[in-house]
């Protein structure tokens, strides 16, 4: 059974700081890994999708890496802004099942 | 813009009534859609997989008679919470995979529906 863990559970940083969110998974036989953002009371917004054959994906100030063999992914956010405050979820697609981590609640203080 | 639309975004109902939530894929067809439930400050819990033209697959512990799922077309799945009770109050989210290549796809999520049962 796939298990996904995200560390830290919560993170508070001053504006402008670069930060890293971590995601680990127990079964390396995955199709892809996806990072999402969720604002309070809202649905999920897809940020980055990394296929199992890829090592990283970039979108603007976001960079996600994938090390399938070690079961790890990181989401790097550069020059954080207050608007980045949200919960960030990683999800791993393996078999026919998508497994979510518990999320990291990020607060960027002005 | 949104590629998966969910409606209604919020609903308040009396105990004992039934509530229907719709999930539509807007610019792609989805033979499979997923329904999740999320409690405050918790991650998403998969409730069931909706399959177009056949019965839904429910996760262990989810009552199929309580949460009726219908996937009547390639762009629409509905979740009906029957005889709702206050403990059914939650945030319900649907998702639909858009196939990229082969057996991989990208998941898109609806905006979610907040159900409050009085």
Coordinates of N, CA and C in Angstrom, one line a residue:
Chain A
X1 N 0.8 -1.2 0.0 CA 0.0 0.0 0.0 C 0.9 1.3 0.0
X2 N 0.6 2.1 -0.9 CA 1.4 3.4 -1.0 C 1.1 4.3 0.1
X3 N 2.1 4.9 0.7 CA 2.0 5.9 1.7 C 2.8 7.1 1.4
X4 N 2.2 8.3 1.5 CA 2.8 9.5 1.2 C 2.9 10.4 2.4
X5 N 4.1 10.9 2.6 CA 4.3 11.7 3.8 C 4.9 13.1 3.4
X6 N 4.4 14.1 4.0 CA 4.9 15.5 3.7 C 5.4 16.1 5.0
X7 N 6.6 16.7 4.8 CA 7.3 17.4 5.9 C 7.8 18.8 5.4
X8 N 7.6 19.8 6.2 CA 6.9 19.9 7.5 C 5.4 19.9 7.3
X9 N 4.6 19.8 8.4 CA 3.2 19.9 8.3 C 2.8 21.4 8.2
X10 N 3.6 22.2 8.7 CA 3.3 23.7 8.6 C 4.6 24.4 8.6
X11 N 4.6 25.6 7.9 CA 5.8 26.3 7.7 C 5.4 27.8 7.6
X12 N 6.1 28.6 8.3 CA 5.9 30.1 8.3 C 7.2 30.8 8.0
X13 N 7.2 31.6 7.0 CA 8.4 32.2 6.5 C 8.2 33.7 6.2
X14 N 9.2 34.5 6.3 CA 9.0 35.9 5.9 C 9.1 36.0 4.4
X15 N 8.4 37.0 3.9 CA 8.3 37.3 2.4 C 9.7 37.4 1.8
X16 N 9.9 36.8 0.6 CA 11.2 36.9 -0.1 C 12.1 35.7 0.1
X17 N 11.7 34.9 1.1 CA 12.6 33.7 1.4 C 12.3 32.6 0.4
X18 N 13.4 31.8 0.1 CA 13.3 30.6 -0.7 C 13.0 29.5 0.2
X19 N 12.2 28.5 -0.2 CA 11.8 27.5 0.7 C 11.6 26.1 -0.1
X20 N 11.7 25.1 0.7 CA 11.6 23.7 0.1 C 10.5 22.9 0.9
X21 N 9.6 22.3 0.2 CA 8.6 21.4 0.8 C 9.0 20.0 0.4
X22 N 8.8 19.1 1.3 CA 9.3 17.7 1.0 C 8.1 16.7 1.0
X23 N 8.2 15.8 0.1 CA 7.2 14.7 -0.1 C 8.0 13.4 -0.2
X24 N 7.6 12.4 0.5 CA 8.2 11.1 0.4 C 7.1 10.0 0.2
X25 N 7.4 9.0 -0.5 CA 6.5 7.9 -0.8 C 7.2 6.6 -0.6
X26 N 6.4 5.5 -0.3 CA 7.0 4.3 0.1 C 7.1 3.3 -1.1
X27 N 6.3 3.4 -2.1 CA 6.4 2.5 -3.2 C 6.9 3.3 -4.4
X28 N 8.0 2.9 -5.0 CA 8.7 3.7 -6.0 C 8.1 3.4 -7.4
X29 N 7.2 2.4 -7.5 CA 6.5 2.0 -8.8 C 5.4 3.0 -9.0
X30 N 5.7 4.2 -9.5 CA 4.7 5.2 -9.7 C 4.6 5.6 -11.2
X31 N 3.5 6.1 -11.6 CA 3.4 6.6 -12.9 C 3.8 8.1 -13.0
X32 N 3.3 8.8 -12.0 CA 3.7 10.2 -11.9 C 3.4 10.8 -10.5
X33 N 3.9 12.0 -10.3 CA 3.7 12.7 -9.0 C 3.3 14.1 -9.3
X34 N 2.3 14.6 -8.6 CA 1.7 15.9 -8.9 C 1.7 16.7 -7.6
X35 N 2.0 18.0 -7.7 CA 1.9 18.9 -6.6 C 0.7 19.8 -6.9
X36 N 0.0 20.0 -5.8 CA -1.2 20.8 -5.8 C -1.2 21.9 -4.8
X37 N -2.0 22.9 -5.1 CA -2.2 24.0 -4.1 C -3.6 24.0 -3.7
X38 N -3.9 24.2 -2.4 CA -5.3 24.3 -2.0 C -5.4 25.5 -1.1
X39 N -6.3 26.5 -1.5 CA -6.6 27.6 -0.7 C -7.8 27.2 0.2
X40 N -7.9 27.9 1.4 CA -9.0 27.5 2.4 C -10.4 27.4 1.7
X41 N -11.0 26.3 1.9 CA -12.4 26.2 1.4 C -12.5 26.0 -0.1
X42 N -11.4 25.8 -0.8 CA -11.4 25.7 -2.2 C -10.9 24.3 -2.7
X43 N -11.1 24.1 -4.0 CA -10.6 22.8 -4.6 C -9.1 22.9 -4.7
X44 N -8.6 21.9 -5.5 CA -7.2 21.8 -5.7 C -6.8 22.4 -7.1
X45 N -5.7 23.1 -7.1 CA -5.1 23.6 -8.3 C -3.8 22.9 -8.6
X46 N -3.7 22.3 -9.8 CA -2.5 21.6 -10.1 C -1.4 22.6 -10.4
X47 N -0.2 22.3 -9.8 CA 0.9 23.2 -9.9 C 1.9 22.6 -10.9
X48 N 2.3 21.4 -10.6 CA 3.4 20.7 -11.4 C 3.1 19.2 -11.5
X49 N 3.3 18.7 -12.6 CA 3.2 17.2 -12.8 C 4.5 16.7 -13.3
X50 N 5.0 15.7 -12.6 CA 6.3 15.1 -13.0 C 6.0 13.6 -13.4
X51 N 6.3 13.2 -14.6 CA 6.2 11.8 -15.0 C 7.3 11.0 -14.4
X52 N 7.1 9.7 -14.3 CA 8.0 8.9 -13.6 C 9.4 8.9 -14.3
X53 N 9.4 9.2 -15.6 CA 10.7 9.2 -16.3 C 11.4 10.5 -16.2
X54 N 10.7 11.5 -15.6 CA 11.3 12.8 -15.5 C 12.0 13.1 -14.1
X55 N 12.9 14.0 -14.1 CA 13.6 14.3 -12.8 C 13.1 15.6 -12.2
X56 N 12.6 16.6 -13.0 CA 12.1 17.8 -12.5 C 11.2 18.5 -13.5
X57 N 10.4 19.4 -12.9 CA 9.6 20.3 -13.7 C 9.6 21.7 -13.1
X58 N 9.5 22.7 -14.0 CA 9.6 24.1 -13.5 C 8.4 24.9 -14.1
X59 N 7.9 25.7 -13.2 CA 6.9 26.7 -13.7 C 7.0 28.0 -12.9
X60 N 7.5 29.0 -13.5 CA 7.7 30.3 -12.9 C 8.7 30.1 -11.7
X61 N 8.2 30.5 -10.5 CA 9.1 30.4 -9.3 C 9.0 29.1 -8.6
X62 N 8.4 28.1 -9.2 CA 8.2 26.8 -8.7 C 9.1 25.8 -9.4
X63 N 9.8 24.9 -8.7 CA 10.5 23.9 -9.3 C 10.3 22.6 -8.4
X64 N 9.9 21.5 -9.1 CA 9.7 20.3 -8.4 C 10.6 19.2 -8.9
X65 N 11.2 18.5 -8.0 CA 12.1 17.4 -8.4 C 11.6 16.1 -8.0
X66 N 12.0 15.1 -8.7 CA 11.6 13.7 -8.4 C 12.8 12.7 -8.4
X67 N 12.9 12.0 -7.3 CA 13.9 11.0 -7.2 C 13.1 9.7 -6.9
X68 N 12.8 9.0 -7.9 CA 11.9 7.9 -7.8 C 12.5 6.7 -7.0
X69 N 13.8 6.5 -7.2 CA 14.5 5.4 -6.5 C 14.5 5.6 -5.0
X70 N 14.6 6.8 -4.5 CA 14.6 7.1 -3.1 C 13.2 7.4 -2.6
X71 N 12.3 7.5 -3.5 CA 10.9 7.8 -3.0 C 10.7 9.2 -2.5
X72 N 11.3 10.2 -3.2 CA 11.3 11.6 -2.7 C 11.0 12.6 -3.8
X73 N 10.3 13.6 -3.4 CA 10.1 14.8 -4.3 C 10.2 16.0 -3.4
X74 N 10.7 17.1 -4.0 CA 10.7 18.4 -3.3 C 10.1 19.4 -4.2
X75 N 9.4 20.4 -3.6 CA 8.9 21.5 -4.3 C 9.6 22.7 -3.7
X76 N 10.3 23.4 -4.6 CA 11.1 24.6 -4.3 C 10.3 25.8 -4.7
X77 N 10.2 26.7 -3.8 CA 9.5 28.0 -4.1 C 10.5 29.1 -3.9
X78 N 10.8 29.8 -5.0 CA 11.7 30.9 -4.9 C 11.0 32.2 -4.6
X79 N 11.7 33.1 -3.8 CA 11.3 34.4 -3.6 C 9.8 34.4 -3.2
X80 N 9.5 33.8 -2.1 CA 8.1 33.6 -1.6 C 7.4 34.9 -1.4
X81 N 6.1 34.9 -1.7 CA 5.2 36.0 -1.6 C 4.0 35.7 -0.7
X82 N 3.4 36.7 -0.1 CA 2.2 36.4 0.8 C 1.1 35.6 0.0
X83 N 1.0 35.9 -1.3 CA 0.0 35.2 -2.1 C 0.3 33.7 -2.2
X84 N 1.5 33.3 -1.8 CA 1.8 31.8 -1.9 C 1.3 31.1 -0.7
X85 N 0.7 31.8 0.3 CA 0.2 31.2 1.5 C -1.0 30.3 1.1
X86 N -0.9 29.0 1.4 CA -1.9 28.0 1.1 C -1.4 26.7 1.6
X87 N -2.2 25.6 1.4 CA -1.7 24.3 1.7 C -1.3 23.6 0.4
X88 N -0.1 23.0 0.5 CA 0.5 22.4 -0.7 C 0.4 20.8 -0.5
X89 N -0.1 20.2 -1.4 CA -0.3 18.7 -1.4 C 0.5 18.1 -2.5
X90 N 1.1 16.9 -2.2 CA 1.7 16.1 -3.2 C 0.8 14.9 -3.3
X91 N 0.8 14.3 -4.5 CA 0.0 13.1 -4.8 C 0.7 12.2 -5.7
X92 N 0.7 11.0 -5.4 CA 1.4 10.0 -6.2 C 0.4 9.1 -6.9
X93 N 0.6 8.9 -8.2 CA -0.3 8.0 -9.0 C 0.5 6.6 -9.1
X94 N 0.0 5.6 -8.5 CA 0.6 4.3 -8.7 C -0.5 3.3 -8.8
X95 N -0.4 2.4 -9.8 CA -1.5 1.5 -10.1 C -2.6 2.3 -10.6
X96 N -3.8 2.1 -10.1 CA -4.9 3.0 -10.5 C -5.3 3.9 -9.4
X97 N -4.5 4.1 -8.5 CA -4.8 4.9 -7.3 C -3.9 6.1 -7.1
X98 N -4.6 7.2 -6.7 CA -3.9 8.4 -6.4 C -3.8 8.6 -4.9
X99 N -2.6 8.7 -4.4 CA -2.5 8.8 -2.9 C -1.9 10.2 -2.6
X100 N -2.6 10.8 -1.6 CA -2.2 12.2 -1.2 C -1.4 12.1 0.1
X101 N -0.5 13.1 0.2 CA 0.1 13.4 1.5 C -0.9 14.2 2.3
X102 N -0.5 14.5 3.5 CA -1.4 15.3 4.4 C -1.3 16.8 4.2
X103 N -0.3 17.2 3.4 CA -0.1 18.6 3.0 C 0.8 19.3 4.0
X104 N 1.3 20.4 3.4 CA 2.1 21.4 4.2 C 1.4 22.7 4.1
X105 N 1.1 23.2 5.3 CA 0.4 24.5 5.3 C 1.5 25.6 5.4
X106 N 1.5 26.4 4.3 CA 2.5 27.5 4.2 C 1.9 28.8 4.5
X107 N 2.6 29.6 5.3 CA 2.2 31.0 5.6 C 3.4 31.9 5.3
X108 N 3.3 32.8 4.4 CA 4.3 33.7 4.0 C 3.9 35.1 4.6
X109 N 4.7 35.6 5.5 CA 4.4 36.8 6.2 C 5.0 38.0 5.5
X110 N 4.2 39.1 5.3 CA 4.7 40.3 4.6 C 5.7 41.0 5.5
Chain B
X1 N -8.5 28.6 -17.5 CA -9.8 28.5 -16.9 C -10.0 27.0 -16.4
X2 N -11.0 26.8 -15.6 CA -11.3 25.5 -15.0 C -11.5 24.5 -16.1
X3 N -11.1 23.3 -15.9 CA -11.3 22.2 -16.8 C -12.3 21.2 -16.2
X4 N -12.5 21.3 -14.9 CA -13.5 20.5 -14.2 C -14.3 21.4 -13.4
X5 N -15.6 21.3 -13.6 CA -16.6 22.2 -13.0 C -17.4 21.4 -12.0
X6 N -17.6 22.0 -10.8 CA -18.3 21.3 -9.8 C -19.4 22.2 -9.3
X7 N -20.6 21.6 -9.1 CA -21.8 22.5 -8.7 C -22.7 21.7 -7.8
X8 N -23.3 22.2 -6.7 CA -23.1 23.6 -6.3 C -21.8 23.8 -5.5
X9 N -21.3 25.0 -5.3 CA -20.1 25.2 -4.5 C -20.4 25.1 -3.0
X10 N -21.6 25.4 -2.7 CA -22.0 25.2 -1.3 C -23.5 25.0 -1.2
X11 N -23.9 24.2 -0.2 CA -25.3 23.9 0.0 C -25.6 23.6 1.4
X12 N -26.7 24.1 1.9 CA -27.2 23.9 3.2 C -28.5 23.2 3.1
X13 N -28.7 22.1 3.8 CA -29.9 21.4 3.8 C -30.4 20.9 5.1
X14 N -31.6 20.5 5.2 CA -32.1 20.0 6.5 C -31.8 18.5 6.6
X15 N -31.7 18.0 7.8 CA -31.4 16.6 8.0 C -32.5 15.7 7.4
X16 N -32.2 14.7 6.7 CA -33.1 13.8 6.1 C -33.3 14.0 4.6
X17 N -32.9 15.1 4.1 CA -33.1 15.4 2.7 C -31.9 14.9 1.9
X18 N -32.0 14.8 0.6 CA -30.9 14.4 -0.3 C -30.3 15.5 -1.1
X19 N -29.1 15.4 -1.3 CA -28.4 16.5 -2.0 C -27.6 15.9 -3.2
X20 N -27.7 16.6 -4.3 CA -26.9 16.1 -5.5 C -25.8 17.1 -5.9
X21 N -24.7 16.5 -6.1 CA -23.5 17.4 -6.5 C -23.1 16.9 -7.9
X22 N -22.8 17.8 -8.8 CA -22.4 17.5 -10.1 C -21.0 17.8 -10.4
X23 N -20.3 17.0 -11.2 CA -19.0 17.2 -11.6 C -18.9 17.0 -13.1
X24 N -18.4 18.0 -13.8 CA -18.3 18.0 -15.2 C -16.9 18.3 -15.7
X25 N -16.4 17.5 -16.6 CA -15.2 17.8 -17.3 C -15.5 18.6 -18.5
X26 N -14.9 19.8 -18.6 CA -15.3 20.8 -19.6 C -14.8 20.7 -21.0
X27 N -13.6 20.2 -21.2 CA -13.0 20.2 -22.5 C -12.4 18.9 -22.8
X28 N -12.7 17.8 -22.0 CA -12.2 16.5 -22.3 C -13.2 15.5 -21.8
X29 N -13.0 14.3 -22.3 CA -13.9 13.2 -21.8 C -13.2 12.4 -20.7
X30 N -14.0 12.0 -19.8 CA -13.4 11.3 -18.6 C -14.3 10.0 -18.4
X31 N -13.7 8.9 -18.7 CA -14.4 7.6 -18.4 C -14.4 7.3 -16.9
X32 N -13.5 7.9 -16.2 CA -13.4 7.8 -14.8 C -13.3 9.1 -14.1
X33 N -14.0 9.2 -13.0 CA -13.9 10.4 -12.2 C -13.8 9.9 -10.7
X34 N -13.3 10.8 -9.9 CA -13.0 10.4 -8.5 C -13.8 11.4 -7.6
X35 N -14.3 10.8 -6.5 CA -15.0 11.6 -5.5 C -14.2 11.5 -4.2
X36 N -13.9 12.7 -3.6 CA -13.2 12.8 -2.4 C -14.0 13.5 -1.3
X37 N -13.6 13.2 -0.1 CA -14.2 14.0 1.0 C -13.1 14.5 1.8
X38 N -13.3 15.7 2.3 CA -12.2 16.4 3.1 C -12.8 17.0 4.3
X39 N -12.2 16.6 5.5 CA -12.6 17.2 6.7 C -11.6 18.3 7.0
X40 N -12.0 19.3 7.9 CA -11.1 20.4 8.1 C -9.7 20.0 8.5
X41 N -8.8 20.7 7.9 CA -7.3 20.5 8.2 C -6.9 19.1 7.9
X42 N -7.6 18.3 7.1 CA -7.1 17.0 6.8 C -7.0 16.9 5.3
X43 N -6.3 15.8 4.8 CA -6.1 15.7 3.4 C -7.4 15.0 2.8
X44 N -7.3 14.8 1.5 CA -8.5 14.3 0.8 C -8.6 12.8 1.1
X45 N -9.8 12.3 1.2 CA -10.0 10.9 1.4 C -10.9 10.4 0.2
X46 N -10.3 9.5 -0.5 CA -11.0 8.9 -1.7 C -12.3 8.2 -1.2
X47 N -13.4 8.6 -1.7 CA -14.7 7.9 -1.4 C -15.0 6.8 -2.4
X48 N -14.9 7.2 -3.7 CA -15.3 6.2 -4.7 C -14.8 6.6 -6.1
X49 N -14.7 5.7 -6.9 CA -14.3 5.9 -8.3 C -15.5 5.7 -9.2
X50 N -15.9 6.7 -9.9 CA -17.0 6.7 -10.8 C -16.6 6.3 -12.2
X51 N -17.3 5.3 -12.7 CA -17.0 4.7 -14.0 C -18.2 4.9 -15.0
X52 N -17.9 5.5 -16.1 CA -18.9 5.8 -17.1 C -19.5 4.5 -17.6
X53 N -20.8 4.4 -17.5 CA -21.5 3.2 -18.0 C -21.5 2.0 -17.2
X54 N -20.9 2.1 -16.0 CA -21.0 1.0 -15.1 C -21.0 1.4 -13.6
X55 N -21.1 0.5 -12.7 CA -21.2 0.8 -11.3 C -19.9 1.5 -10.8
X56 N -20.1 2.3 -9.8 CA -19.0 3.0 -9.2 C -18.3 2.0 -8.2
X57 N -17.0 2.2 -8.0 CA -16.2 1.4 -7.1 C -16.0 2.2 -5.8
X58 N -16.5 1.7 -4.7 CA -16.5 2.4 -3.4 C -15.3 1.9 -2.6
X59 N -14.7 2.9 -1.9 CA -13.6 2.5 -0.9 C -14.2 1.9 0.3
X60 N -13.4 1.1 1.0 CA -13.8 0.4 2.2 C -14.4 1.4 3.2
X61 N -15.5 1.1 3.7 CA -16.1 2.0 4.8 C -17.0 3.0 4.2
X62 N -17.1 3.2 2.9 CA -18.0 4.1 2.3 C -19.3 3.4 1.9
X63 N -20.5 3.9 2.4 CA -21.7 3.3 2.2 C -22.3 3.6 0.8
X64 N -22.4 2.6 -0.1 CA -22.8 2.9 -1.4 C -24.3 3.3 -1.5
X65 N -25.1 2.9 -0.5 CA -26.5 3.3 -0.5 C -26.6 4.7 0.0
X66 N -25.7 5.2 0.7 CA -25.7 6.5 1.3 C -25.2 7.6 0.3
X67 N -24.1 7.2 -0.4 CA -23.5 8.1 -1.4 C -23.7 7.4 -2.8
X68 N -24.8 7.9 -3.5 CA -25.1 7.3 -4.8 C -24.3 8.1 -5.9
X69 N -23.7 7.3 -6.7 CA -22.9 7.9 -7.8 C -23.4 7.4 -9.1
X70 N -23.5 8.4 -10.0 CA -24.0 8.1 -11.4 C -23.1 8.8 -12.4
X71 N -22.6 8.0 -13.3 CA -21.7 8.5 -14.3 C -22.3 8.3 -15.7
X72 N -23.3 9.1 -16.0 CA -24.2 8.8 -17.1 C -23.6 9.2 -18.5
X73 N -22.6 10.1 -18.5 CA -22.0 10.5 -19.7 C -20.5 10.6 -19.5
X74 N -19.8 10.8 -20.6 CA -18.3 11.0 -20.6 C -17.8 12.3 -20.0
X75 N -18.8 13.2 -19.7 CA -18.4 14.5 -19.1 C -19.1 14.8 -17.8
X76 N -19.9 13.9 -17.3 CA -20.7 14.2 -16.1 C -20.8 13.0 -15.1
X77 N -20.4 13.3 -13.9 CA -20.6 12.4 -12.8 C -21.4 13.1 -11.7
X78 N -22.3 12.4 -11.0 CA -23.0 13.0 -9.9 C -22.9 12.2 -8.7
X79 N -22.8 12.9 -7.6 CA -22.8 12.3 -6.2 C -24.0 12.8 -5.5
X80 N -24.9 11.8 -5.1 CA -26.0 12.2 -4.3 C -25.9 11.7 -2.9
X81 N -25.9 12.6 -1.9 CA -25.9 12.2 -0.5 C -27.3 12.0 -0.1
X82 N -27.7 10.8 0.2 CA -29.1 10.5 0.5 C -29.4 10.6 2.0
X83 N -30.5 11.0 2.3 CA -30.9 11.2 3.7 C -29.8 11.7 4.6
X84 N -29.4 12.9 4.2 CA -28.2 13.5 4.8 C -28.4 13.8 6.3
X85 N -27.4 13.6 7.1 CA -27.3 13.9 8.5 C -26.2 14.8 8.8
X86 N -26.2 15.5 9.9 CA -25.2 16.5 10.3 C -23.7 15.9 10.1
X87 N -23.6 14.6 10.4 CA -22.2 14.0 10.3 C -21.8 13.9 8.8
X88 N -22.7 14.1 7.9 CA -22.3 14.1 6.5 C -21.8 15.5 6.0
X89 N -21.9 16.5 6.9 CA -21.4 17.8 6.6 C -19.9 17.7 6.3
X90 N -19.4 18.2 5.2 CA -18.0 18.1 4.8 C -17.8 18.8 3.5
X91 N -16.6 18.8 3.0 CA -16.2 19.4 1.8 C -16.0 18.2 0.8
X92 N -16.8 18.2 -0.3 CA -16.7 17.1 -1.3 C -16.0 17.6 -2.5
X93 N -15.1 16.9 -3.0 CA -14.3 17.3 -4.2 C -14.3 16.2 -5.2
X94 N -14.5 16.6 -6.5 CA -14.4 15.6 -7.5 C -13.1 15.9 -8.4
X95 N -12.7 14.9 -9.1 CA -11.5 15.0 -10.0 C -11.7 14.1 -11.2
X96 N -11.1 14.6 -12.3 CA -11.2 13.8 -13.5 C -9.8 13.8 -14.1
X97 N -9.3 12.6 -14.5 CA -8.0 12.5 -15.2 C -8.1 12.8 -16.7
X98 N -7.2 13.6 -17.1 CA -7.1 13.8 -18.6 C -5.9 13.0 -19.0
X99 N -6.1 12.1 -19.9 CA -5.0 11.2 -20.3 C -4.0 12.0 -21.1
X100 N -2.7 11.7 -20.7 CA -1.6 12.4 -21.4 C -1.0 11.4 -22.5
X101 N -0.4 10.4 -22.0 CA 0.1 9.4 -22.9 C -0.1 8.0 -22.2
X102 N -0.4 7.1 -23.0 CA -0.5 5.7 -22.5 C -1.3 5.6 -21.2
X103 N -0.7 5.2 -20.2 CA -1.5 5.0 -18.9 C -1.2 6.1 -17.9
X104 N -0.7 7.2 -18.4 CA -0.5 8.3 -17.4 C -1.5 9.4 -17.7
X105 N -1.8 10.2 -16.7 CA -2.7 11.3 -16.9 C -2.5 12.4 -15.9
X106 N -3.1 13.5 -16.1 CA -3.0 14.6 -15.1 C -4.4 14.8 -14.5
X107 N -4.4 14.9 -13.2 CA -5.7 15.0 -12.5 C -6.1 16.5 -12.4
X108 N -7.3 16.8 -12.7 CA -7.9 18.1 -12.5 C -9.0 18.0 -11.5
X109 N -9.1 19.0 -10.7 CA -10.1 19.0 -9.6 C -11.1 20.0 -9.8
X110 N -12.3 19.7 -9.3 CA -13.4 20.7 -9.2 C -13.1 21.6 -8.1
X111 N -13.9 22.7 -8.0 CA -13.7 23.7 -6.9 C -14.2 23.2 -5.6
X112 N -14.9 22.1 -5.5 CA -15.4 21.5 -4.3 C -16.8 22.0 -3.9
X113 N -17.4 21.2 -3.2 CA -18.8 21.6 -2.7 C -18.8 21.4 -1.2
X114 N -19.2 22.5 -0.5 CA -19.3 22.4 0.9 C -20.7 22.1 1.3
X115 N -20.9 21.0 2.0 CA -22.2 20.6 2.4 C -22.4 20.8 3.9
X116 N -23.4 21.5 4.3 CA -23.8 21.7 5.7 C -25.2 21.1 5.9
X117 N -25.3 20.2 6.8 CA -26.6 19.6 7.1 C -27.0 20.0 8.5
X118 N -28.1 20.6 8.5 CA -28.6 21.2 9.8 C -29.4 20.2 10.6

